Amino acid sequence: QVHLAESGGGSVQAGGSLRLSCEASEDFNSNYLYCMAWFRQKPGKEREGVAYIDRTGWLDYAESVKRRFTVSKDGSRNILYLQMNNVNPEDTGIYYCAAKSYGWCKHNHQYKDWGQGTQVTVSS
């Protein structure tokens, strides 16, 4: 099992920025990390996919965060990042890092390896 650990969450005013980090126990070249993704769970809502990245460089984002969030990797440190710019209160939630080893990266039900989450709170 891949171990993932998120950090970087906190409180920020609307319009501000945060950068979340996810450290992985496996090298990013590992087959366990074919797909990596950021999910979030808003208060009272179901968990949703936010940003995706695969080993080929393919990226995708939820419509609500396009042009504001950027997902990237630091392969030398096995860290996945989510740069969050121009945040708004709708971005509030617990953000999770996830990984899977197979399939289409946006088949969200296939993600089995998860971090513990990091809280992001955006105030007006």
PDB file of C-alpha atoms in Angstrom:
ATOM      1  CA  GLN A   1       0.000   0.000   0.000  1.00  0.00           C
ATOM      2  CA  VAL A   2       1.190   3.493  -0.839  1.00  0.00           C
ATOM      3  CA  HIS A   3       1.332   5.856   2.120  1.00  0.00           C
ATOM      4  CA  LEU A   4       0.370   9.445   1.423  1.00  0.00           C
ATOM      5  CA  ALA A   5       0.577  12.416   3.744  1.00  0.00           C
ATOM      6  CA  GLU A   6      -0.953  15.803   3.008  1.00  0.00           C
ATOM      7  CA  SER A   7       0.133  19.092   4.478  1.00  0.00           C
ATOM      8  CA  GLY A   8      -0.175  22.794   3.817  1.00  0.00           C
ATOM      9  CA  GLY A   9      -3.800  23.381   4.662  1.00  0.00           C
ATOM     10  CA  GLY A  10      -4.985  26.231   6.797  1.00  0.00           C
ATOM     11  CA  SER A  11      -7.133  29.329   6.848  1.00  0.00           C
ATOM     12  CA  VAL A  12      -6.939  31.908   4.113  1.00  0.00           C
ATOM     13  CA  GLN A  13      -9.019  34.848   2.967  1.00  0.00           C
ATOM     14  CA  ALA A  14     -10.894  34.774  -0.300  1.00  0.00           C
ATOM     15  CA  GLY A  15      -8.607  35.741  -3.130  1.00  0.00           C
ATOM     16  CA  GLY A  16      -5.544  34.373  -1.398  1.00  0.00           C
ATOM     17  CA  SER A  17      -3.378  31.377  -2.150  1.00  0.00           C
ATOM     18  CA  LEU A  18      -2.286  28.123  -0.573  1.00  0.00           C
ATOM     19  CA  ARG A  19      -0.036  25.332  -1.682  1.00  0.00           C
ATOM     20  CA  LEU A  20      -0.878  21.843  -0.524  1.00  0.00           C
ATOM     21  CA  SER A  21       1.709  19.082  -0.480  1.00  0.00           C
ATOM     22  CA  CYS A  22       1.402  15.316  -0.551  1.00  0.00           C
ATOM     23  CA  GLU A  23       4.390  13.162   0.266  1.00  0.00           C
ATOM     24  CA  ALA A  24       4.337   9.645  -1.119  1.00  0.00           C
ATOM     25  CA  SER A  25       6.109   6.632   0.311  1.00  0.00           C
ATOM     26  CA  GLU A  26       6.784   5.303  -3.184  1.00  0.00           C
ATOM     27  CA  ASP A  27       8.917   6.780  -5.909  1.00  0.00           C
ATOM     28  CA  PHE A  28       6.844   8.603  -8.500  1.00  0.00           C
ATOM     29  CA  ASN A  29       8.122   6.132 -11.061  1.00  0.00           C
ATOM     30  CA  SER A  30       6.345   3.361  -9.190  1.00  0.00           C
ATOM     31  CA  ASN A  31       3.407   1.676 -10.867  1.00  0.00           C
ATOM     32  CA  TYR A  32       1.453   2.386  -7.688  1.00  0.00           C
ATOM     33  CA  LEU A  33       1.413   6.046  -8.680  1.00  0.00           C
ATOM     34  CA  TYR A  34       0.227   5.764 -12.262  1.00  0.00           C
ATOM     35  CA  CYS A  35      -2.507   8.232 -11.380  1.00  0.00           C
ATOM     36  CA  MET A  36      -2.438  10.757  -8.598  1.00  0.00           C
ATOM     37  CA  ALA A  37      -5.182  13.124  -7.675  1.00  0.00           C
ATOM     38  CA  TRP A  38      -6.434  15.693  -5.253  1.00  0.00           C
ATOM     39  CA  PHE A  39      -9.922  15.278  -3.875  1.00  0.00           C
ATOM     40  CA  ARG A  40     -11.850  17.422  -1.491  1.00  0.00           C
ATOM     41  CA  GLN A  41     -14.832  16.968   0.725  1.00  0.00           C
ATOM     42  CA  LYS A  42     -16.828  20.098   1.340  1.00  0.00           C
ATOM     43  CA  PRO A  43     -18.843  20.312   4.561  1.00  0.00           C
ATOM     44  CA  GLY A  44     -21.909  18.138   4.233  1.00  0.00           C
ATOM     45  CA  LYS A  45     -20.992  17.066   0.692  1.00  0.00           C
ATOM     46  CA  GLU A  46     -19.625  14.013  -1.036  1.00  0.00           C
ATOM     47  CA  ARG A  47     -15.956  13.751  -1.849  1.00  0.00           C
ATOM     48  CA  GLU A  48     -15.140  15.118  -5.286  1.00  0.00           C
ATOM     49  CA  GLY A  49     -12.162  15.026  -7.609  1.00  0.00           C
ATOM     50  CA  VAL A  50     -10.321  18.332  -7.898  1.00  0.00           C
ATOM     51  CA  ALA A  51      -7.170  17.735  -9.928  1.00  0.00           C
ATOM     52  CA  TYR A  52      -5.524  14.775 -11.627  1.00  0.00           C
ATOM     53  CA  ILE A  53      -2.088  13.992 -12.980  1.00  0.00           C
ATOM     54  CA  ASP A  54      -0.626  10.855 -14.497  1.00  0.00           C
ATOM     55  CA  ARG A  55       2.883   9.684 -15.268  1.00  0.00           C
ATOM     56  CA  THR A  56       2.706  10.870 -18.875  1.00  0.00           C
ATOM     57  CA  GLY A  57       2.079  14.478 -17.903  1.00  0.00           C
ATOM     58  CA  TRP A  58      -1.645  14.449 -18.570  1.00  0.00           C
ATOM     59  CA  LEU A  59      -3.566  16.817 -16.313  1.00  0.00           C
ATOM     60  CA  ASP A  60      -7.170  17.550 -15.659  1.00  0.00           C
ATOM     61  CA  TYR A  61      -9.189  19.612 -13.222  1.00  0.00           C
ATOM     62  CA  ALA A  62     -12.680  19.969 -11.966  1.00  0.00           C
ATOM     63  CA  GLU A  63     -14.468  22.749 -13.785  1.00  0.00           C
ATOM     64  CA  SER A  64     -14.795  24.730 -10.582  1.00  0.00           C
ATOM     65  CA  VAL A  65     -11.022  25.022 -10.114  1.00  0.00           C
ATOM     66  CA  LYS A  66      -9.772  25.377 -13.685  1.00  0.00           C
ATOM     67  CA  ARG A  67      -7.532  28.395 -14.209  1.00  0.00           C
ATOM     68  CA  ARG A  68      -7.146  28.754 -10.451  1.00  0.00           C
ATOM     69  CA  PHE A  69      -5.516  25.523  -9.250  1.00  0.00           C
ATOM     70  CA  THR A  70      -2.417  23.826 -10.586  1.00  0.00           C
ATOM     71  CA  VAL A  71      -1.326  20.272  -9.846  1.00  0.00           C
ATOM     72  CA  SER A  72       2.333  19.374 -10.192  1.00  0.00           C
ATOM     73  CA  LYS A  73       4.959  16.899  -9.044  1.00  0.00           C
ATOM     74  CA  ASP A  74       8.424  17.118  -7.595  1.00  0.00           C
ATOM     75  CA  GLY A  75       9.753  13.750  -8.652  1.00  0.00           C
ATOM     76  CA  SER A  76      13.058  14.119  -6.833  1.00  0.00           C
ATOM     77  CA  ARG A  77      11.241  14.465  -3.507  1.00  0.00           C
ATOM     78  CA  ASN A  78       8.174  12.315  -4.273  1.00  0.00           C
ATOM     79  CA  ILE A  79       5.843  15.201  -3.532  1.00  0.00           C
ATOM     80  CA  LEU A  80       2.595  16.085  -5.231  1.00  0.00           C
ATOM     81  CA  TYR A  81       1.499  19.705  -5.031  1.00  0.00           C
ATOM     82  CA  LEU A  82      -1.720  21.582  -5.443  1.00  0.00           C
ATOM     83  CA  GLN A  83      -1.219  25.288  -5.935  1.00  0.00           C
ATOM     84  CA  MET A  84      -4.459  27.024  -5.060  1.00  0.00           C
ATOM     85  CA  ASN A  85      -4.789  30.593  -6.275  1.00  0.00           C
ATOM     86  CA  ASN A  86      -7.661  33.046  -6.008  1.00  0.00           C
ATOM     87  CA  VAL A  87      -9.465  30.801  -3.563  1.00  0.00           C
ATOM     88  CA  ASN A  88     -13.072  31.383  -2.629  1.00  0.00           C
ATOM     89  CA  PRO A  89     -15.258  30.105   0.212  1.00  0.00           C
ATOM     90  CA  GLU A  90     -16.534  27.283  -2.010  1.00  0.00           C
ATOM     91  CA  ASP A  91     -13.024  25.849  -1.882  1.00  0.00           C
ATOM     92  CA  THR A  92     -13.400  25.166   1.829  1.00  0.00           C
ATOM     93  CA  GLY A  93     -13.119  21.504   2.704  1.00  0.00           C
ATOM     94  CA  ILE A  94     -10.810  18.665   3.572  1.00  0.00           C
ATOM     95  CA  TYR A  95      -8.343  18.007   0.789  1.00  0.00           C
ATOM     96  CA  TYR A  96      -7.067  14.492   0.215  1.00  0.00           C
ATOM     97  CA  CYS A  97      -4.258  13.126  -1.870  1.00  0.00           C
ATOM     98  CA  ALA A  98      -4.933   9.834  -3.611  1.00  0.00           C
ATOM     99  CA  ALA A  99      -3.176   7.383  -5.891  1.00  0.00           C
ATOM    100  CA  LYS A 100      -3.967   4.375  -7.996  1.00  0.00           C
ATOM    101  CA  SER A 101      -2.035   2.027 -10.207  1.00  0.00           C
ATOM    102  CA  TYR A 102      -4.377   1.302 -13.066  1.00  0.00           C
ATOM    103  CA  GLY A 103      -7.144   2.523 -15.296  1.00  0.00           C
ATOM    104  CA  TRP A 104      -8.445   5.868 -16.385  1.00  0.00           C
ATOM    105  CA  CYS A 105      -7.378   8.482 -13.886  1.00  0.00           C
ATOM    106  CA  LYS A 106     -10.848   9.987 -13.595  1.00  0.00           C
ATOM    107  CA  HIS A 107     -12.501   6.734 -12.571  1.00  0.00           C
ATOM    108  CA  ASN A 108     -12.685   8.014  -9.036  1.00  0.00           C
ATOM    109  CA  HIS A 109     -14.019   4.830  -7.503  1.00  0.00           C
ATOM    110  CA  GLN A 110     -10.724   3.096  -8.280  1.00  0.00           C
ATOM    111  CA  TYR A 111      -8.643   5.236  -5.941  1.00  0.00           C
ATOM    112  CA  LYS A 112      -7.733   3.116  -2.928  1.00  0.00           C
ATOM    113  CA  ASP A 113      -4.679   4.800  -1.407  1.00  0.00           C
ATOM    114  CA  TRP A 114      -5.485   7.967   0.485  1.00  0.00           C
ATOM    115  CA  GLY A 115      -3.835  10.415   2.779  1.00  0.00           C
ATOM    116  CA  GLN A 116      -5.417  11.599   6.001  1.00  0.00           C
ATOM    117  CA  GLY A 117      -6.457  14.936   4.552  1.00  0.00           C
ATOM    118  CA  THR A 118      -5.661  18.540   5.282  1.00  0.00           C
ATOM    119  CA  GLN A 119      -8.239  21.178   6.126  1.00  0.00           C
ATOM    120  CA  VAL A 120      -8.599  24.257   3.952  1.00  0.00           C
ATOM    121  CA  THR A 121     -10.834  27.039   5.189  1.00  0.00           C
ATOM    122  CA  VAL A 122     -11.495  30.083   3.034  1.00  0.00           C
ATOM    123  CA  SER A 123     -13.132  33.085   4.637  1.00  0.00           C
ATOM    124  CA  SER A 124     -14.820  36.017   2.970  1.00  0.00           C
TER     125      SER A 124
END
